[in-house]
Tab-separated table of C-alpha atoms in Angstrom:
chain	number	residue	atom	x	y	z
A	9	UNK	CA	23.077	-1.516	-20.532
A	10	UNK	CA	22.559	-2.645	-17.237
A	11	UNK	CA	19.907	-5.214	-16.348
A	12	UNK	CA	17.797	-5.135	-13.279
A	13	UNK	CA	16.016	-7.899	-11.161
A	14	UNK	CA	13.289	-5.495	-9.953
A	15	UNK	CA	12.079	-2.140	-11.113
A	16	UNK	CA	9.193	0.283	-10.678
A	17	UNK	CA	7.109	2.364	-13.009
A	18	UNK	CA	4.972	5.248	-11.868
A	19	UNK	CA	2.357	7.498	-13.925
A	20	UNK	CA	2.114	10.804	-12.163
A	21	UNK	CA	-1.217	12.376	-13.269
A	22	UNK	CA	-3.223	15.154	-12.250
A	23	UNK	CA	-5.876	13.038	-10.527
A	24	UNK	CA	-3.784	10.461	-8.787
A	25	UNK	CA	-0.493	8.919	-9.008
A	26	UNK	CA	-0.064	4.952	-9.795
A	27	UNK	CA	2.778	2.943	-9.138
A	28	UNK	CA	3.480	-0.679	-10.483
A	29	UNK	CA	6.224	-3.088	-9.148
A	30	UNK	CA	7.996	-5.069	-11.971
A	31	UNK	CA	9.741	-8.288	-11.039
A	32	UNK	CA	12.210	-10.142	-13.513
A	33	UNK	CA	9.711	-13.029	-12.626
A	34	UNK	CA	6.846	-11.537	-14.109
A	35	UNK	CA	5.067	-10.639	-11.294
A	36	UNK	CA	3.589	-7.342	-10.334
A	37	UNK	CA	1.758	-4.957	-8.001
A	38	UNK	CA	-0.202	-1.802	-8.912
A	39	UNK	CA	-0.590	0.531	-6.127
A	40	UNK	CA	-2.737	4.013	-6.250
A	41	UNK	CA	-1.889	7.054	-4.415
A	42	UNK	CA	-3.211	10.874	-4.117
A	43	UNK	CA	-1.988	12.987	-6.783
A	44	UNK	CA	1.391	14.953	-6.522
A	45	UNK	CA	-0.394	18.451	-6.598
A	46	UNK	CA	2.650	20.099	-8.524
A	47	UNK	CA	4.293	20.224	-11.820
A	48	UNK	CA	8.063	20.505	-13.290
A	49	UNK	CA	7.836	24.151	-13.196
A	50	UNK	CA	10.436	25.484	-10.968
A	51	UNK	CA	13.100	24.270	-8.172
A	52	UNK	CA	10.599	24.502	-5.201
A	53	UNK	CA	7.864	22.491	-7.255
A	54	UNK	CA	10.369	19.851	-8.222
A	55	UNK	CA	11.545	19.217	-4.791
A	56	UNK	CA	7.969	19.016	-3.662
A	57	UNK	CA	7.373	16.370	-6.543
A	58	UNK	CA	10.571	14.466	-5.601
A	59	UNK	CA	9.382	14.267	-2.003
A	60	UNK	CA	5.765	13.132	-3.333
A	61	UNK	CA	7.431	10.186	-5.438
A	62	UNK	CA	9.852	9.246	-2.467
A	63	UNK	CA	6.926	8.911	-0.157
A	64	UNK	CA	5.020	6.752	-2.503
A	65	UNK	CA	8.017	4.614	-3.028
A	66	UNK	CA	8.499	4.235	0.756
A	67	UNK	CA	4.869	3.521	1.135
A	68	UNK	CA	5.060	0.687	-1.437
A	69	UNK	CA	7.705	-0.594	0.648
A	70	UNK	CA	10.074	-0.456	-2.432
A	71	UNK	CA	12.275	2.353	-1.451
A	72	UNK	CA	15.446	0.710	-3.005
A	73	UNK	CA	14.234	-0.032	-6.262
A	74	UNK	CA	17.045	-1.059	-8.769
A	75	UNK	CA	15.160	0.890	-11.667
A	76	UNK	CA	12.510	3.380	-11.945
A	77	UNK	CA	10.752	5.166	-14.814
A	78	UNK	CA	8.267	7.845	-14.530
A	79	UNK	CA	5.472	9.024	-16.587
A	80	UNK	CA	4.888	12.692	-15.780
A	81	UNK	CA	2.139	14.995	-16.368
A	82	UNK	CA	3.214	18.652	-17.209
A	83	UNK	CA	6.765	17.486	-18.379
A	84	UNK	CA	9.209	19.835	-19.502
A	85	UNK	CA	12.351	19.186	-21.431
A	86	UNK	CA	14.342	21.144	-18.763
A	87	UNK	CA	17.724	19.669	-18.128
A	88	UNK	CA	18.361	21.459	-15.035
A	89	UNK	CA	15.006	20.652	-13.162
A	90	UNK	CA	15.037	16.864	-14.567
A	91	UNK	CA	18.550	16.523	-12.970
A	92	UNK	CA	17.460	18.010	-9.811
A	93	UNK	CA	14.571	15.501	-9.779
A	94	UNK	CA	16.999	12.393	-10.611
A	95	UNK	CA	19.233	13.621	-7.789
A	96	UNK	CA	16.426	13.411	-5.190
A	97	UNK	CA	15.232	9.992	-6.511
A	98	UNK	CA	18.717	8.503	-6.216
A	99	UNK	CA	17.914	7.952	-2.669
A	100	UNK	CA	15.497	5.489	-3.615
A	101	UNK	CA	17.461	4.221	-6.637
A	102	UNK	CA	21.370	4.520	-5.902
A	103	UNK	CA	22.900	2.854	-9.090
A	104	UNK	CA	20.197	1.622	-11.595
A	105	UNK	CA	18.512	3.447	-14.362
A	106	UNK	CA	15.951	6.475	-13.699
A	107	UNK	CA	13.656	7.610	-16.816
A	108	UNK	CA	11.698	10.492	-16.608
A	109	UNK	CA	9.455	10.733	-19.375
A	110	UNK	CA	6.427	12.825	-20.820
A	111	UNK	CA	3.293	10.986	-19.872
A	112	UNK	CA	1.867	11.744	-23.384
A	113	UNK	CA	4.880	9.274	-24.678
A	114	UNK	CA	4.084	6.727	-21.885
A	115	UNK	CA	0.619	6.860	-22.928
A	116	UNK	CA	1.430	6.155	-26.507
A	117	UNK	CA	3.596	3.212	-25.573
A	118	UNK	CA	0.821	1.783	-23.436
A	119	UNK	CA	-1.893	2.604	-26.065
A	120	UNK	CA	-0.317	1.295	-29.203
A	121	UNK	CA	2.900	-0.335	-28.040
A	122	UNK	CA	5.349	1.571	-30.489
A	123	UNK	CA	5.335	4.366	-33.162
A	124	UNK	CA	4.323	5.013	-35.528
A	125	UNK	CA	0.699	6.391	-34.584
A	126	UNK	CA	-0.941	9.034	-32.232
A	127	UNK	CA	-2.606	8.875	-28.998
A	128	UNK	CA	-5.024	11.279	-27.706
A	129	UNK	CA	-5.211	11.736	-23.837
A	130	UNK	CA	-8.151	12.938	-22.027
A	131	UNK	CA	-8.050	12.841	-18.469
A	132	UNK	CA	-8.112	15.873	-16.169
A	133	UNK	CA	-6.157	17.523	-18.888
A	134	UNK	CA	-6.020	16.652	-22.690
A	135	UNK	CA	-2.955	16.437	-25.246
A	136	UNK	CA	-2.531	14.466	-28.476
A	137	UNK	CA	1.062	13.072	-29.424
A	138	UNK	CA	2.051	11.664	-32.717
A	139	UNK	CA	5.429	9.771	-33.244
A	140	UNK	CA	6.959	8.353	-36.272
A	141	UNK	CA	9.433	5.355	-36.361
A	142	UNK	CA	12.519	7.608	-36.893
A	143	UNK	CA	12.173	9.642	-33.552
A	144	UNK	CA	10.159	12.475	-34.908
A	145	UNK	CA	7.370	13.549	-32.629
A	146	UNK	CA	4.625	16.442	-32.305
A	147	UNK	CA	2.285	17.581	-29.528
A	148	UNK	CA	-0.787	19.598	-29.904
A	149	UNK	CA	-2.708	21.235	-26.852
A	150	UNK	CA	-1.490	19.992	-23.462
A	151	UNK	CA	-1.195	23.702	-22.545
A	152	UNK	CA	-3.230	23.403	-19.175
A	153	UNK	CA	-6.695	24.474	-18.151
A	154	UNK	CA	-5.947	28.264	-18.510
A	155	UNK	CA	-5.019	28.102	-22.219
A	156	UNK	CA	-6.120	24.636	-23.781
A	157	UNK	CA	-6.844	21.103	-22.533
A	158	UNK	CA	-9.782	20.998	-24.982
A	159	UNK	CA	-11.908	17.922	-24.511
A	160	UNK	CA	-10.165	17.035	-20.850
A	161	UNK	CA	-12.230	16.259	-17.960
A	162	UNK	CA	-12.082	19.810	-16.437
A	163	UNK	CA	-13.266	21.246	-19.916
A	164	UNK	CA	-16.184	18.872	-19.887
A	165	UNK	CA	-17.254	19.567	-16.353
A	166	UNK	CA	-16.518	23.265	-16.514
A	167	UNK	CA	-18.760	23.308	-19.755
A	168	UNK	CA	-21.371	21.360	-17.909
A	169	UNK	CA	-21.358	23.706	-14.783
A	170	UNK	CA	-21.399	26.722	-16.785
A	171	UNK	CA	-24.301	25.298	-18.819
A	172	UNK	CA	-26.303	24.602	-15.892
A	173	UNK	CA	-25.735	27.977	-14.422
A	174	UNK	CA	-26.710	29.597	-17.633
A	175	UNK	CA	-29.924	27.749	-17.949
A	176	UNK	CA	-30.766	28.606	-14.260
A	177	UNK	CA	-30.405	32.656	-15.101
A	178	UNK	CA	-31.692	32.193	-18.476
A	179	UNK	CA	-28.698	33.292	-20.369
A	180	UNK	CA	-28.431	29.840	-21.944
A	181	UNK	CA	-30.737	26.870	-23.076
A	182	UNK	CA	-32.637	24.731	-20.932
A	183	UNK	CA	-30.849	21.497	-19.708
A	184	UNK	CA	-31.318	18.814	-17.223
A	185	UNK	CA	-28.083	19.499	-16.004
A	186	UNK	CA	-29.089	22.563	-14.102
A	187	UNK	CA	-31.538	20.315	-11.977
A	188	UNK	CA	-28.667	17.718	-11.639
A	189	UNK	CA	-26.016	20.181	-10.468
A	190	UNK	CA	-27.974	22.702	-8.626
A	191	UNK	CA	-30.297	21.784	-5.688
A	192	UNK	CA	-32.648	24.292	-3.800
A	193	UNK	CA	-33.287	27.977	-4.005
A	194	UNK	CA	-29.602	28.504	-3.026
A	195	UNK	CA	-28.155	26.181	-5.579
A	196	UNK	CA	-26.521	28.019	-7.894
A	197	UNK	CA	-24.566	29.957	-5.117
A	198	UNK	CA	-23.776	26.443	-3.483
A	199	UNK	CA	-22.335	25.151	-6.743
A	200	UNK	CA	-20.325	28.254	-7.251
A	201	UNK	CA	-19.050	28.317	-3.796
A	202	UNK	CA	-18.106	24.786	-3.878
A	203	UNK	CA	-15.971	24.837	-6.850
A	204	UNK	CA	-14.141	28.063	-6.016
A	205	UNK	CA	-13.452	26.665	-2.535
A	206	UNK	CA	-12.354	23.406	-3.373
A	207	UNK	CA	-8.642	22.408	-2.839
A	208	UNK	CA	-8.483	21.585	-6.452
A	209	UNK	CA	-11.002	23.741	-8.445
A	210	UNK	CA	-9.669	21.876	-11.620
A	211	UNK	CA	-10.231	18.502	-10.110
A	212	UNK	CA	-13.613	19.467	-8.525
A	213	UNK	CA	-15.095	20.556	-12.082
A	214	UNK	CA	-13.390	17.231	-13.565
A	215	UNK	CA	-15.495	15.190	-11.177
A	216	UNK	CA	-18.623	16.525	-12.758
A	217	UNK	CA	-17.799	14.389	-15.918
A	218	UNK	CA	-19.935	11.535	-15.080
A	219	UNK	CA	-22.991	13.812	-14.520
A	220	UNK	CA	-22.481	15.324	-18.123
A	221	UNK	CA	-21.824	12.032	-19.697
A	222	UNK	CA	-25.291	10.370	-17.878
A	223	UNK	CA	-27.428	13.312	-19.127
A	224	UNK	CA	-25.915	13.224	-22.616
A	225	UNK	CA	-26.599	9.465	-22.796
A	226	UNK	CA	-30.174	10.333	-21.499
A	227	UNK	CA	-30.643	12.646	-24.503
A	228	UNK	CA	-30.153	15.979	-22.970
A	229	UNK	CA	-29.025	18.259	-26.011
A	230	UNK	CA	-26.771	20.460	-24.397
A	231	UNK	CA	-25.083	17.719	-22.549
A	232	UNK	CA	-24.828	15.840	-25.861
A	233	UNK	CA	-23.328	19.016	-27.471
A	234	UNK	CA	-20.572	19.468	-24.903
A	235	UNK	CA	-19.439	16.001	-25.561
A	236	UNK	CA	-19.682	16.387	-29.329
A	237	UNK	CA	-17.500	19.518	-28.835
A	238	UNK	CA	-15.086	17.921	-26.494
A	239	UNK	CA	-14.605	15.053	-29.240
A	240	UNK	CA	-14.080	17.747	-32.011
A	241	UNK	CA	-11.288	19.431	-29.984
A	242	UNK	CA	-9.645	16.265	-29.340
A	243	UNK	CA	-9.693	15.175	-32.968
A	244	UNK	CA	-8.561	18.436	-34.052
A	245	UNK	CA	-5.527	18.098	-31.649
A	246	UNK	CA	-4.890	14.431	-32.861
A	247	UNK	CA	-4.967	15.980	-36.562
A	248	UNK	CA	-2.643	18.651	-35.764
A	249	UNK	CA	-0.249	16.514	-33.905
A	250	UNK	CA	-0.168	14.053	-36.985
A	251	UNK	CA	0.360	16.777	-39.490
A	252	UNK	CA	3.305	18.184	-37.665
A	253	UNK	CA	4.810	14.963	-37.159
A	254	UNK	CA	4.504	14.204	-40.820
A	255	UNK	CA	2.426	10.886	-40.443
A	256	UNK	CA	0.796	9.757	-43.471
A	257	UNK	CA	-3.246	10.418	-43.247
A	258	UNK	CA	-4.015	6.795	-44.757
A	259	UNK	CA	-1.812	4.964	-42.363
A	260	UNK	CA	-1.914	6.659	-38.941
A	261	UNK	CA	-3.232	4.483	-36.094
A	262	UNK	CA	-4.949	6.815	-33.337
A	263	UNK	CA	-5.623	5.258	-30.075
A	264	UNK	CA	-6.601	6.973	-26.547
A	265	UNK	CA	-5.840	6.816	-22.971
A	266	UNK	CA	-7.151	8.881	-19.940
A	267	UNK	CA	-9.838	8.451	-17.297
A	268	UNK	CA	-12.116	10.715	-19.286
A	269	UNK	CA	-12.162	9.089	-22.426
A	270	UNK	CA	-12.033	5.386	-20.827
A	271	UNK	CA	-15.020	6.378	-18.577
A	272	UNK	CA	-17.181	7.877	-21.179
A	273	UNK	CA	-17.748	5.473	-24.039
A	274	UNK	CA	-19.939	8.250	-25.589
A	275	UNK	CA	-17.119	10.533	-25.833
A	276	UNK	CA	-14.942	7.715	-27.217
A	277	UNK	CA	-17.604	7.298	-30.171
A	278	UNK	CA	-18.071	10.646	-30.633
A	279	UNK	CA	-14.235	11.212	-30.966
A	280	UNK	CA	-13.963	8.271	-33.526
A	281	UNK	CA	-16.798	10.009	-35.530
A	282	UNK	CA	-14.716	13.362	-35.547
A	283	UNK	CA	-11.668	11.567	-36.490
A	284	UNK	CA	-13.162	9.915	-39.451
A	285	UNK	CA	-14.239	13.542	-40.725
A	286	UNK	CA	-10.740	14.949	-39.938
A	287	UNK	CA	-8.505	12.199	-40.999
A	288	UNK	CA	-10.543	9.844	-43.166
A	289	UNK	CA	-7.719	7.504	-43.457
A	290	UNK	CA	-7.079	6.849	-39.877
A	291	UNK	CA	-7.284	3.618	-38.018
A	292	UNK	CA	-8.953	4.158	-34.502
A	293	UNK	CA	-7.869	1.360	-32.312
A	294	UNK	CA	-8.947	0.476	-28.654
A	295	UNK	CA	-5.986	1.110	-26.445
A	296	UNK	CA	-3.579	-2.117	-25.662
A	297	UNK	CA	-2.738	-0.885	-22.048
A	298	UNK	CA	-2.315	2.401	-19.875
A	299	UNK	CA	-0.044	4.888	-19.228
A	300	UNK	CA	1.465	2.770	-16.569
A	301	UNK	CA	2.084	-0.017	-18.792
A	302	UNK	CA	3.667	2.043	-21.157
A	303	UNK	CA	6.113	3.281	-18.391
A	304	UNK	CA	6.844	-0.384	-17.668
A	305	UNK	CA	7.645	-0.858	-21.407
A	306	UNK	CA	9.826	2.106	-21.557
A	307	UNK	CA	11.807	0.663	-18.498
A	308	UNK	CA	12.211	-2.605	-20.254
A	309	UNK	CA	13.167	-1.423	-23.519
A	310	UNK	CA	14.746	2.131	-22.978
A	311	UNK	CA	17.728	1.444	-25.531
A	312	UNK	CA	15.143	2.021	-28.492
A	313	UNK	CA	12.278	3.977	-26.500
A	314	UNK	CA	14.075	6.834	-24.831
A	315	UNK	CA	13.269	9.889	-27.389
A	316	UNK	CA	14.955	13.195	-27.056
A	317	UNK	CA	12.594	15.633	-25.878
A	318	UNK	CA	10.097	13.214	-24.436
A	319	UNK	CA	12.534	11.455	-22.020
A	320	UNK	CA	15.321	12.048	-19.561
A	321	UNK	CA	17.288	8.712	-19.237
A	322	UNK	CA	19.861	8.599	-16.279
A	323	UNK	CA	21.806	5.203	-16.399
């Protein structure tokens, strides 16, 4: 397998795109960009995604990298679309390895280093991935905001906004979220309008997480219940993924990544408590690194870490 002097790892999330340059000398540089705004769902979207990645590479002044790995939110194991994406990226990496991976996999590699174990991701979206040492793996949730993503930033923010509006019209219990999210006599209409008119309503709702978290921390029962329900959803996904991958309950390491979990310590605490009830023998550990560092590890150790169904490796 060919070696490289300089490579690039990219984490393409729903809220941002992060790029890390990797030098054989050990030096590195991290750069943050706007989100791609598209997923690997069709040929047009794949072209748009490729153009976004090429622009990021050019802005980083590393448009001719020798090796590239990408952790991708919304990854699909679609050979045709993955080959189409790689073909575009060959403009930046003509000869070296290009790896496109599920960002749940790069999250696991960043959080716990290597299998076996489970990683729970809660950013704008949410997913749990469990993996064994023999290449077996299973995911739970990660179905997007319309069909899942329980415990995600979107889910928490949406629940908070809904609770505030229901408190105002009397269909729900009182909560300090109402005063925090709605201002003035026309505040409810303004909140609704701001969400529906946002460039990304999903991101707009996810941006409300700090408000929900602050009010939960201050003791608001509705906000606290939202975080508790989110934690239960994340723990249920972790248990389902672990069971489907065949991981033993008494030896399962569980860690976490994603801006929502990282940014809300109370959610981590609640998730740990929920996990202890659902997986009594699990070991909840703090993450060693991030999905971006996991993407870098995948590039360095691709011979052993390219897993069928989770990665597309083009050497």
